[in-house]
Amino acid sequence: MPLFTSSPGLALPFVLMLTLSGCSAMRSYDNELKQTIDLVGQGQLDQALTQHEANNTGGDLDLLYYLEKGELLRLKSQYKDSAGAWMLADRKVNEWENEAKIRAGAILENVGAVVLNDKTRRYDGHDYEKVMLSTRLALDHLSAGDWNAARVEIKKTHEREAIIAEINAKDAEALEQESKEKGIATTFKDLNGYPVETLNSAEVTRLKNGYQSAFSHYLAGFVYEALNEQGLAAPGYRQAIELQPNIKILEDGLATLEARTSLRKPAETDVLFVVESGAAPALSSVTIPVPVIVSNLGVIPISFPVLHSDPSRTPQPSTLGIDGKDTLPLAGVTSLDTMSKRALRDDMPGIIVRGILRAAAKAMSQKALMDQGGGAAIAGIALNIANVITESADERTWRTLPATISIARATLPSGKHGIAIGGSKQSIDIKGSHAVVVTRLLGNQVYWSQPAYGPQMPVYAAPAVIEPASDDSAVATKGTAKSKKKKARKPVHQAKG
């Protein structure tokens, strides 16, 4: 008995779906964002933003529009605007959370994905993107001096991880049942021609999951500690160690937590340096012939997503210079490149099942027309051509995220310090008990953030909201250029208000 049977009634709905969904089905997100990232790597942020807007002219702006826009605005040090874009993205993630709690286990319910391709599904974001959104928002608030708002996002990170874990467990159970009923094998290792090694490397499989990052949890510990909440800081540091064991800076975060407050002098600042490198990997589509039963055994082409690391990947620096003499080692604590591969590895069973169901639906529609003969048979041939054209994996992913995140930590005298990373130097004014300095290396550019004042010690009440001195503190300098005069460090990107 075949798994799927032909039905003439399926043909018309499929043709209508093909017609109505053509635009989203054919969009190449990878091509769009490659151009945008190239512009960012050349220091042309305004042009990158203009292009981003031009690529999103429809009235219904999706989650990715706000994710990418928030990152571009952050690089311009427009923290309020960046946070505003990300808060709109956060609303969409909240919508997903509320819906997913109700329909957990309904992983295959989207008709468009089954009939046409996964691009027709509403983009709800990969799990690591949902969690990283809260982390990026926290960094925005810290750069603007609002540590309380950062704390809210840190707390949301933990809550979001718990929701994702619950939904994934229910979806996995439903998917297993569906695949057994349909007789579909869900392991990507059986896909002849798929680059299995990209998802099956040791660095990918050793990750606990594809959405929890050591950086997010270490940042949580740092924020809680800065707000004098050591009892909440300890679990953050502990979770970071569990996610990435045997990294000294993570271990020291927990081991020296109790002693740090007493050792730091009033005129000193505990500084967390965050160095982000490169861009997150891109998704492309690879088509693989898969046997599908439709009245008789046939081989149907099905497309699957493949991750590709940024070919111009910016080297991850190993050290950070302070005042021309002190050198701090930078520890790589999170690879979004690896996390995205783990996330795709975990998503592949659902992608495979949807792909096989989609191939069967297309084949049934085509067969129904061919069986009728005459003009319907000609329509069947046209439908077959359309099937080939529209068959594509979903290439959508948050591309402006960094590929890797490294950190260093030091207690420095409050005031101005010359910081050197990747061949670029910048004077950073550091004040308050704690500060977070974020630097992004992409292409031949180094983007600096000038931190607002951190909380003052002792911290017995919530710190006041202090706005950044100006919105033009981001500096983009060529990584190969040497800092000579003060004029050479003039911001390349002037904020608009």
Short mmCIF file of C-alpha atoms in Angstrom, two decimals:
data_model
loop_
_atom_site.label_atom_id
_atom_site.label_comp_id
_atom_site.label_asym_id
_atom_site.label_seq_id
_atom_site.Cartn_x
_atom_site.Cartn_y
_atom_site.Cartn_z
CA MET A 1 0.00 0.00 0.00
CA PRO A 2 1.51 3.34 -1.04
CA LEU A 3 2.13 6.04 1.53
CA PHE A 4 0.44 8.66 -0.66
CA THR A 5 -2.31 8.33 -3.27
CA SER A 6 -3.24 10.55 -6.18
CA SER A 7 -6.25 12.83 -6.10
CA PRO A 8 -7.34 15.24 -8.88
CA GLY A 9 -8.69 17.56 -6.20
CA LEU A 10 -5.16 18.27 -5.06
CA ALA A 11 -4.04 19.82 -8.33
CA LEU A 12 -6.00 23.08 -8.29
CA PRO A 13 -5.14 24.02 -4.67
CA PHE A 14 -1.49 23.41 -5.45
CA VAL A 15 -1.54 25.63 -8.53
CA LEU A 16 -3.25 28.38 -6.54
CA MET A 17 -0.67 28.05 -3.77
CA LEU A 18 2.09 28.28 -6.36
CA THR A 19 0.63 31.46 -7.84
CA LEU A 20 -0.08 33.24 -4.57
CA SER A 21 3.24 32.43 -2.90
CA GLY A 22 5.64 32.98 -5.80
CA CYS A 23 7.47 36.02 -4.40
CA SER A 24 8.40 34.61 -1.01
CA ALA A 25 9.12 31.22 -2.56
CA MET A 26 11.74 32.64 -4.93
CA ARG A 27 13.45 35.16 -2.66
CA SER A 28 17.18 34.58 -2.12
CA TYR A 29 17.95 35.90 1.33
CA ASP A 30 21.55 34.79 1.10
CA ASN A 31 22.21 37.02 -1.93
CA GLU A 32 20.54 40.02 -0.29
CA LEU A 33 22.51 39.83 2.94
CA LYS A 34 25.84 39.06 1.33
CA GLN A 35 25.77 42.50 -0.28
CA THR A 36 24.72 44.14 2.98
CA ILE A 37 27.51 42.47 4.97
CA ASP A 38 30.07 43.40 2.33
CA LEU A 39 29.06 47.06 2.75
CA VAL A 40 29.42 46.80 6.53
CA GLY A 41 32.86 45.24 6.09
CA GLN A 42 33.84 48.28 4.02
CA GLY A 43 32.61 50.76 6.63
CA GLN A 44 29.56 51.83 4.60
CA LEU A 45 26.87 51.50 7.23
CA ASP A 46 24.55 54.10 5.76
CA GLN A 47 24.59 52.32 2.41
CA ALA A 48 24.00 48.99 4.15
CA LEU A 49 20.93 50.40 5.90
CA THR A 50 19.63 51.90 2.65
CA GLN A 51 20.00 48.59 0.89
CA HIS A 52 18.32 46.77 3.78
CA GLU A 53 15.30 49.05 3.47
CA ALA A 54 15.22 48.57 -0.32
CA ASN A 55 15.13 44.80 0.15
CA ASN A 56 12.13 45.08 2.50
CA THR A 57 9.59 47.27 0.77
CA GLY A 58 6.51 45.20 1.58
CA GLY A 59 4.00 46.39 4.15
CA ASP A 60 4.36 43.35 6.40
CA LEU A 61 7.91 43.54 7.75
CA ASP A 62 9.07 40.24 9.19
CA LEU A 63 11.21 39.26 12.15
CA LEU A 64 14.42 39.21 10.13
CA TYR A 65 13.92 42.80 8.98
CA TYR A 66 14.01 44.03 12.58
CA LEU A 67 16.83 41.67 13.63
CA GLU A 68 19.14 42.85 10.86
CA LYS A 69 18.18 46.52 11.22
CA GLY A 70 18.85 46.48 14.96
CA GLU A 71 22.34 45.11 14.38
CA LEU A 72 23.16 47.71 11.74
CA LEU A 73 21.96 50.53 13.98
CA ARG A 74 23.97 49.17 16.88
CA LEU A 75 27.15 49.37 14.79
CA LYS A 76 26.35 53.08 14.31
CA SER A 77 26.08 53.42 18.11
CA GLN A 78 22.43 54.42 17.73
CA TYR A 79 21.49 52.35 20.75
CA LYS A 80 17.98 53.74 21.24
CA ASP A 81 17.04 53.12 17.61
CA SER A 82 18.70 49.72 17.67
CA ALA A 83 16.83 48.73 20.83
CA GLY A 84 13.61 50.04 19.27
CA ALA A 85 14.03 47.77 16.24
CA TRP A 86 14.90 44.81 18.43
CA MET A 87 11.91 45.44 20.71
CA LEU A 88 9.67 45.12 17.63
CA ALA A 89 11.47 41.88 16.82
CA ASP A 90 10.94 40.80 20.41
CA ARG A 91 7.19 41.31 20.02
CA LYS A 92 7.19 38.86 17.12
CA VAL A 93 9.14 36.33 19.17
CA ASN A 94 6.63 36.79 21.98
CA GLU A 95 3.84 36.05 19.50
CA TRP A 96 5.61 32.85 18.56
CA GLU A 97 6.03 31.92 22.22
CA ASN A 98 2.33 32.43 22.97
CA GLU A 99 1.24 30.47 19.90
CA ALA A 100 3.83 27.72 20.37
CA LYS A 101 2.71 27.07 23.95
CA ILE A 102 -0.78 26.35 22.64
CA ARG A 103 0.14 24.35 19.56
CA ALA A 104 3.33 22.65 20.81
CA GLY A 105 3.72 19.44 18.86
CA ALA A 106 2.06 20.80 15.69
CA ILE A 107 5.40 21.06 13.92
CA LEU A 108 4.05 20.06 10.51
CA GLU A 109 0.86 22.07 10.43
CA ASN A 110 1.98 24.78 7.97
CA VAL A 111 0.39 23.91 4.59
CA GLY A 112 2.59 26.17 2.52
CA ALA A 113 5.77 24.46 3.70
CA VAL A 114 4.35 21.06 2.74
CA VAL A 115 3.00 22.14 -0.65
CA LEU A 116 5.54 24.67 -1.94
CA ASN A 117 8.73 25.14 0.13
CA ASP A 118 9.85 26.17 3.60
CA LYS A 119 10.27 29.79 2.49
CA THR A 120 6.50 30.17 2.59
CA ARG A 121 6.44 29.59 6.33
CA ARG A 122 6.32 32.59 8.59
CA TYR A 123 9.86 33.19 9.81
CA ASP A 124 9.90 32.75 13.59
CA GLY A 125 13.68 32.67 13.93
CA HIS A 126 16.06 29.89 14.82
CA ASP A 127 16.16 29.10 18.52
CA TYR A 128 19.62 30.61 19.04
CA GLU A 129 18.42 33.81 17.35
CA LYS A 130 15.50 34.15 19.75
CA VAL A 131 17.81 33.84 22.75
CA MET A 132 20.55 35.99 21.24
CA LEU A 133 17.99 38.75 20.63
CA SER A 134 17.66 39.24 24.40
CA THR A 135 21.45 39.23 24.78
CA ARG A 136 21.86 41.87 22.05
CA LEU A 137 19.17 44.01 23.66
CA ALA A 138 21.00 43.74 26.98
CA LEU A 139 24.19 44.98 25.30
CA ASP A 140 22.28 47.92 23.82
CA HIS A 141 20.98 48.90 27.26
CA LEU A 142 24.43 48.53 28.82
CA SER A 143 25.95 50.75 26.13
CA ALA A 144 23.29 53.35 26.91
CA GLY A 145 23.94 53.08 30.66
CA ASP A 146 20.61 51.45 31.57
CA TRP A 147 21.67 48.48 33.67
CA ASN A 148 18.17 47.85 34.99
CA ALA A 149 16.82 47.41 31.46
CA ALA A 150 19.75 45.08 30.74
CA ARG A 151 18.75 43.06 33.78
CA VAL A 152 15.22 42.66 32.37
CA GLU A 153 16.63 41.21 29.15
CA ILE A 154 19.00 38.95 31.06
CA LYS A 155 16.06 37.53 32.99
CA LYS A 156 14.13 37.09 29.74
CA THR A 157 17.03 35.03 28.37
CA HIS A 158 16.55 32.37 31.05
CA GLU A 159 12.78 32.33 30.57
CA ARG A 160 13.07 32.05 26.79
CA GLU A 161 15.48 29.14 27.04
CA ALA A 162 13.00 27.26 29.23
CA ILE A 163 10.15 27.86 26.77
CA ILE A 164 12.26 26.68 23.84
CA ALA A 165 13.28 23.51 25.68
CA GLU A 166 9.65 22.66 26.47
CA ILE A 167 8.39 23.30 22.93
CA ASN A 168 11.26 21.40 21.31
CA ALA A 169 10.56 18.35 23.47
CA LYS A 170 6.89 18.28 22.42
CA ASP A 171 7.73 18.90 18.76
CA ALA A 172 10.29 16.09 18.78
CA GLU A 173 7.71 13.69 20.19
CA ALA A 174 5.10 14.67 17.57
CA LEU A 175 7.66 14.45 14.78
CA GLU A 176 8.74 10.97 15.83
CA GLN A 177 5.13 9.79 15.78
CA GLU A 178 4.47 11.38 12.36
CA SER A 179 7.59 9.89 10.81
CA LYS A 180 6.73 6.42 12.11
CA GLU A 181 3.19 6.62 10.71
CA LYS A 182 4.47 7.73 7.30
CA GLY A 183 7.50 5.44 7.31
CA ILE A 184 9.93 8.34 6.84
CA ALA A 185 13.56 8.09 7.97
CA THR A 186 14.58 11.36 9.62
CA THR A 187 18.35 11.06 9.83
CA PHE A 188 20.32 13.43 7.60
CA LYS A 189 23.14 10.86 7.42
CA ASP A 190 21.04 8.95 4.89
CA LEU A 191 20.85 11.91 2.48
CA ASN A 192 23.23 10.90 -0.29
CA GLY A 193 25.07 14.04 -1.38
CA TYR A 194 24.43 16.11 1.74
CA PRO A 195 27.61 17.47 3.42
CA VAL A 196 27.10 15.53 6.63
CA GLU A 197 30.47 16.60 8.04
CA THR A 198 29.26 20.21 8.45
CA LEU A 199 26.74 19.11 11.08
CA ASN A 200 28.52 16.11 12.53
CA SER A 201 31.86 17.58 13.64
CA ALA A 202 33.05 17.19 17.21
CA GLU A 203 32.65 20.91 18.00
CA VAL A 204 29.01 20.74 16.87
CA THR A 205 28.02 17.52 18.63
CA ARG A 206 29.65 18.48 21.93
CA LEU A 207 27.32 21.47 22.34
CA LYS A 208 24.52 20.84 24.79
CA ASN A 209 22.00 22.36 22.37
CA GLY A 210 21.78 25.01 19.66
CA TYR A 211 20.44 27.94 21.66
CA GLN A 212 22.29 28.32 24.98
CA SER A 213 25.54 30.27 24.85
CA ALA A 214 28.29 30.64 27.42
CA PHE A 215 28.57 34.33 26.58
CA SER A 216 24.90 35.06 27.36
CA HIS A 217 25.16 33.39 30.75
CA TYR A 218 28.51 34.97 31.62
CA LEU A 219 27.05 38.37 30.72
CA ALA A 220 24.13 37.57 33.02
CA GLY A 221 26.55 36.89 35.86
CA PHE A 222 28.41 40.14 35.16
CA VAL A 223 25.22 42.24 35.12
CA TYR A 224 23.87 40.70 38.31
CA GLU A 225 27.23 41.17 40.00
CA ALA A 226 27.37 44.82 38.93
CA LEU A 227 23.93 45.32 40.48
CA ASN A 228 25.17 43.77 43.73
CA GLU A 229 23.15 40.56 43.27
CA GLN A 230 25.86 38.00 43.83
CA GLY A 231 23.29 35.31 44.59
CA LEU A 232 22.00 35.58 41.02
CA ALA A 233 25.43 36.15 39.49
CA ALA A 234 26.76 32.77 40.63
CA PRO A 235 24.24 30.67 38.63
CA GLY A 236 25.04 32.70 35.52
CA TYR A 237 28.77 32.06 35.82
CA ARG A 238 28.11 28.42 36.70
CA GLN A 239 25.93 27.87 33.62
CA ALA A 240 28.57 29.46 31.40
CA ILE A 241 31.14 26.98 32.73
CA GLU A 242 28.78 24.04 32.09
CA LEU A 243 28.26 25.15 28.50
CA GLN A 244 31.97 25.77 27.83
CA PRO A 245 34.12 23.93 30.40
CA ASN A 246 37.84 24.42 30.95
CA ILE A 247 37.97 28.11 30.02
CA LYS A 248 39.84 30.05 32.69
CA ILE A 249 37.99 33.36 32.48
CA LEU A 250 34.65 31.56 32.90
CA GLU A 251 35.94 29.58 35.86
CA ASP A 252 37.44 32.70 37.47
CA GLY A 253 34.10 34.48 37.16
CA LEU A 254 32.63 32.07 39.68
CA ALA A 255 35.73 31.25 41.75
CA THR A 256 36.60 34.87 42.62
CA LEU A 257 33.05 36.24 42.80
CA GLU A 258 32.97 36.77 46.57
CA ALA A 259 36.44 38.33 46.74
CA ARG A 260 36.14 40.77 43.84
CA THR A 261 34.03 43.43 45.55
CA SER A 262 36.40 43.78 48.48
CA LEU A 263 39.53 43.77 46.31
CA ARG A 264 38.40 46.49 43.90
CA LYS A 265 39.13 50.04 45.01
CA PRO A 266 36.51 52.84 44.74
CA ALA A 267 38.41 54.52 41.88
CA GLU A 268 38.62 51.30 39.85
CA THR A 269 36.29 49.80 37.27
CA ASP A 270 35.66 46.13 36.59
CA VAL A 271 35.68 46.01 32.78
CA LEU A 272 34.29 43.26 30.56
CA PHE A 273 35.71 43.47 27.04
CA VAL A 274 33.52 41.82 24.41
CA VAL A 275 35.16 41.28 21.02
CA GLU A 276 32.92 40.07 18.21
CA SER A 277 34.38 38.85 14.92
CA GLY A 278 33.03 38.14 11.47
CA ALA A 279 29.48 37.39 10.38
CA ALA A 280 27.22 34.45 11.10
CA PRO A 281 27.18 31.68 8.46
CA ALA A 282 24.90 31.77 5.44
CA LEU A 283 22.34 29.17 4.39
CA SER A 284 22.15 27.87 0.85
CA SER A 285 20.01 25.23 -0.81
CA VAL A 286 21.19 21.83 -2.05
CA THR A 287 18.84 19.57 -4.02
CA ILE A 288 19.02 15.83 -3.41
CA PRO A 289 16.94 13.11 -5.13
CA VAL A 290 14.92 11.21 -2.52
CA PRO A 291 12.73 8.12 -3.19
CA VAL A 292 9.05 8.98 -2.62
CA ILE A 293 6.10 6.58 -3.06
CA VAL A 294 3.23 8.03 -5.09
CA SER A 295 1.16 5.11 -6.45
CA ASN A 296 4.50 3.75 -7.61
CA LEU A 297 8.09 4.37 -6.50
CA GLY A 298 9.60 7.54 -7.89
CA VAL A 299 12.63 9.71 -7.21
CA ILE A 300 11.72 13.31 -6.38
CA PRO A 301 14.23 16.16 -5.91
CA ILE A 302 14.04 17.71 -2.45
CA SER A 303 16.04 20.73 -1.28
CA PHE A 304 17.78 20.93 2.08
CA PRO A 305 19.58 23.84 3.78
CA VAL A 306 23.37 23.82 4.06
CA LEU A 307 25.37 26.21 6.25
CA HIS A 308 28.46 27.94 4.93
CA SER A 309 30.87 29.85 7.15
CA ASP A 310 31.64 33.39 6.00
CA PRO A 311 34.30 32.90 3.27
CA SER A 312 35.95 36.21 4.23
CA ARG A 313 35.80 35.25 7.88
CA THR A 314 37.46 37.90 10.02
CA PRO A 315 40.25 36.40 12.15
CA GLN A 316 39.41 36.09 15.82
CA PRO A 317 42.03 38.10 17.77
CA SER A 318 43.79 36.36 20.63
CA THR A 319 44.90 39.39 22.65
CA LEU A 320 43.81 42.89 23.61
CA GLY A 321 46.23 45.73 24.37
CA ILE A 322 45.76 48.31 27.12
CA ASP A 323 47.65 51.62 27.24
CA GLY A 324 50.35 50.34 24.91
CA LYS A 325 51.81 47.90 27.39
CA ASP A 326 49.36 45.60 29.13
CA THR A 327 48.11 42.68 27.06
CA LEU A 328 45.06 40.64 27.99
CA PRO A 329 44.34 37.22 26.49
CA LEU A 330 40.99 36.99 24.72
CA ALA A 331 39.06 33.78 25.27
CA GLY A 332 36.63 32.55 22.62
CA VAL A 333 33.55 31.61 24.63
CA THR A 334 30.80 31.44 21.99
CA SER A 335 30.79 30.50 18.32
CA LEU A 336 27.52 31.41 16.64
CA ASP A 337 28.95 29.65 13.61
CA THR A 338 28.98 26.38 15.59
CA MET A 339 25.69 27.10 17.37
CA SER A 340 23.89 27.62 14.07
CA LYS A 341 25.19 24.28 12.82
CA ARG A 342 23.99 22.55 15.98
CA ALA A 343 20.59 24.24 15.59
CA LEU A 344 20.33 23.04 11.98
CA ARG A 345 21.40 19.55 13.03
CA ASP A 346 18.54 19.47 15.54
CA ASP A 347 16.08 20.91 12.99
CA MET A 348 16.94 18.45 10.19
CA PRO A 349 14.40 15.72 11.15
CA GLY A 350 11.53 18.21 10.77
CA ILE A 351 13.01 19.60 7.54
CA ILE A 352 13.32 16.07 6.10
CA VAL A 353 9.73 15.11 6.95
CA ARG A 354 8.34 18.35 5.52
CA GLY A 355 10.47 17.88 2.40
CA ILE A 356 9.22 14.35 1.74
CA LEU A 357 5.59 15.34 2.36
CA ARG A 358 6.09 18.31 0.04
CA ALA A 359 7.60 16.14 -2.70
CA ALA A 360 4.71 13.69 -2.43
CA ALA A 361 2.14 16.49 -2.61
CA LYS A 362 3.80 17.93 -5.72
CA ALA A 363 4.00 14.52 -7.35
CA MET A 364 0.34 13.78 -6.60
CA SER A 365 -0.78 17.08 -8.12
CA GLN A 366 1.27 16.45 -11.24
CA LYS A 367 0.02 12.86 -11.59
CA ALA A 368 -3.59 13.95 -11.16
CA LEU A 369 -3.26 16.30 -14.13
CA MET A 370 -1.35 13.83 -16.29
CA ASP A 371 -3.97 11.13 -15.69
CA GLN A 372 -6.70 13.41 -17.09
CA GLY A 373 -4.89 13.72 -20.43
CA GLY A 374 -5.39 16.44 -23.04
CA GLY A 375 -4.95 20.00 -21.80
CA ALA A 376 -4.65 18.80 -18.21
CA ALA A 377 -1.60 16.76 -19.20
CA ILE A 378 0.02 19.89 -20.63
CA ALA A 379 -0.77 21.63 -17.35
CA GLY A 380 0.87 18.71 -15.60
CA ILE A 381 4.07 19.27 -17.58
CA ALA A 382 3.96 22.98 -16.69
CA LEU A 383 3.39 22.07 -13.08
CA ASN A 384 6.43 19.80 -13.14
CA ILE A 385 8.55 22.71 -14.40
CA ALA A 386 7.13 24.94 -11.66
CA ASN A 387 7.92 22.26 -9.09
CA VAL A 388 11.57 22.28 -10.13
CA ILE A 389 11.75 26.08 -10.10
CA THR A 390 10.14 26.55 -6.69
CA GLU A 391 11.87 23.66 -4.91
CA SER A 392 14.27 25.37 -2.54
CA ALA A 393 15.39 25.21 1.06
CA ASP A 394 14.83 28.12 3.41
CA GLU A 395 17.90 30.38 3.32
CA ARG A 396 16.67 32.83 5.93
CA THR A 397 18.91 33.36 8.96
CA TRP A 398 20.17 36.33 11.02
CA ARG A 399 23.31 37.10 9.01
CA THR A 400 24.59 40.26 10.68
CA LEU A 401 25.25 38.42 13.94
CA PRO A 402 28.95 37.87 14.65
CA ALA A 403 30.52 34.50 13.91
CA THR A 404 32.43 34.38 17.21
CA ILE A 405 32.43 36.17 20.55
CA SER A 406 35.53 36.47 22.74
CA ILE A 407 35.89 38.12 26.13
CA ALA A 408 38.54 39.49 28.45
CA ARG A 409 38.17 41.05 31.89
CA ALA A 410 40.31 43.48 33.85
CA THR A 411 40.11 45.87 36.77
CA LEU A 412 41.36 49.27 35.58
CA PRO A 413 41.71 52.72 37.14
CA SER A 414 38.61 54.70 36.18
CA GLY A 415 39.31 57.12 33.33
CA LYS A 416 40.60 57.06 29.77
CA HIS A 417 42.55 54.10 28.42
CA GLY A 418 44.03 53.30 25.03
CA ILE A 419 42.64 49.97 23.85
CA ALA A 420 44.13 48.11 20.87
CA ILE A 421 42.43 45.25 19.02
CA GLY A 422 43.16 43.80 15.61
CA GLY A 423 45.51 46.59 14.55
CA SER A 424 43.08 49.34 15.58
CA LYS A 425 43.41 51.65 18.60
CA GLN A 426 40.79 53.69 20.41
CA SER A 427 40.66 55.83 23.55
CA ILE A 428 37.90 54.52 25.82
CA ASP A 429 36.60 56.47 28.83
CA ILE A 430 35.71 54.00 31.58
CA LYS A 431 33.87 55.03 34.75
CA GLY A 432 31.64 53.50 37.40
CA SER A 433 32.06 50.22 39.22
CA HIS A 434 31.50 48.11 36.11
CA ALA A 435 31.66 48.69 32.36
CA VAL A 436 31.15 46.67 29.19
CA VAL A 437 33.20 47.57 26.11
CA VAL A 438 31.99 45.95 22.87
CA THR A 439 34.12 45.85 19.72
CA ARG A 440 33.14 44.34 16.37
CA LEU A 441 35.62 43.25 13.71
CA LEU A 442 34.16 42.72 10.25
CA GLY A 443 35.98 42.85 6.94
CA ASN A 444 38.65 45.55 7.21
CA GLN A 445 36.68 47.51 9.80
CA VAL A 446 36.80 47.72 13.58
CA TYR A 447 33.67 49.17 15.19
CA TRP A 448 34.09 50.48 18.73
CA SER A 449 31.48 51.29 21.34
CA GLN A 450 32.10 54.00 23.92
CA PRO A 451 30.44 52.72 27.11
CA ALA A 452 28.18 54.96 29.16
CA TYR A 453 28.91 55.27 32.87
CA GLY A 454 28.38 52.03 34.71
CA PRO A 455 26.67 51.68 38.08
CA GLN A 456 28.37 53.38 41.02
CA MET A 457 29.49 51.48 44.10
CA PRO A 458 28.26 50.70 46.61
CA VAL A 459 25.04 49.71 44.84
CA TYR A 460 22.16 49.72 47.30
CA ALA A 461 19.46 50.91 44.91
CA ALA A 462 18.77 50.69 41.20
CA PRO A 463 21.25 52.77 39.19
CA ALA A 464 19.95 55.86 37.48
CA VAL A 465 19.31 55.77 33.74
CA ILE A 466 22.16 57.72 32.18
CA GLU A 467 22.02 58.38 28.47
CA PRO A 468 25.20 58.10 26.37
CA ALA A 469 27.04 61.38 25.91
CA SER A 470 26.43 61.23 22.16
CA ASP A 471 25.35 58.84 19.47
CA ASP A 472 28.52 59.17 17.43
CA SER A 473 30.86 57.14 19.59
CA ALA A 474 31.20 54.23 17.19
CA VAL A 475 34.42 54.33 15.27
CA ALA A 476 35.21 52.31 12.19
CA THR A 477 38.89 52.14 11.33
CA LYS A 478 40.66 49.87 8.96
CA GLY A 479 42.12 46.93 10.82
CA THR A 480 45.42 47.32 9.05
CA ALA A 481 45.71 51.03 9.77
CA LYS A 482 47.81 52.33 12.64
CA SER A 483 46.52 55.02 14.93
CA LYS A 484 48.68 58.13 14.52
CA LYS A 485 46.90 61.25 15.62
CA LYS A 486 43.71 61.99 17.45
CA LYS A 487 42.19 63.04 14.14
CA ALA A 488 42.76 59.51 12.78
CA ARG A 489 40.31 58.18 15.38
CA LYS A 490 37.50 60.51 14.35
CA PRO A 491 34.26 58.56 13.99
CA VAL A 492 33.61 57.51 10.44
CA HIS A 493 29.88 57.09 11.01
CA GLN A 494 28.02 60.11 12.31
CA ALA A 495 24.75 59.29 14.05
CA LYS A 496 21.53 61.07 13.10
CA GLY A 497 20.26 62.34 16.39
#
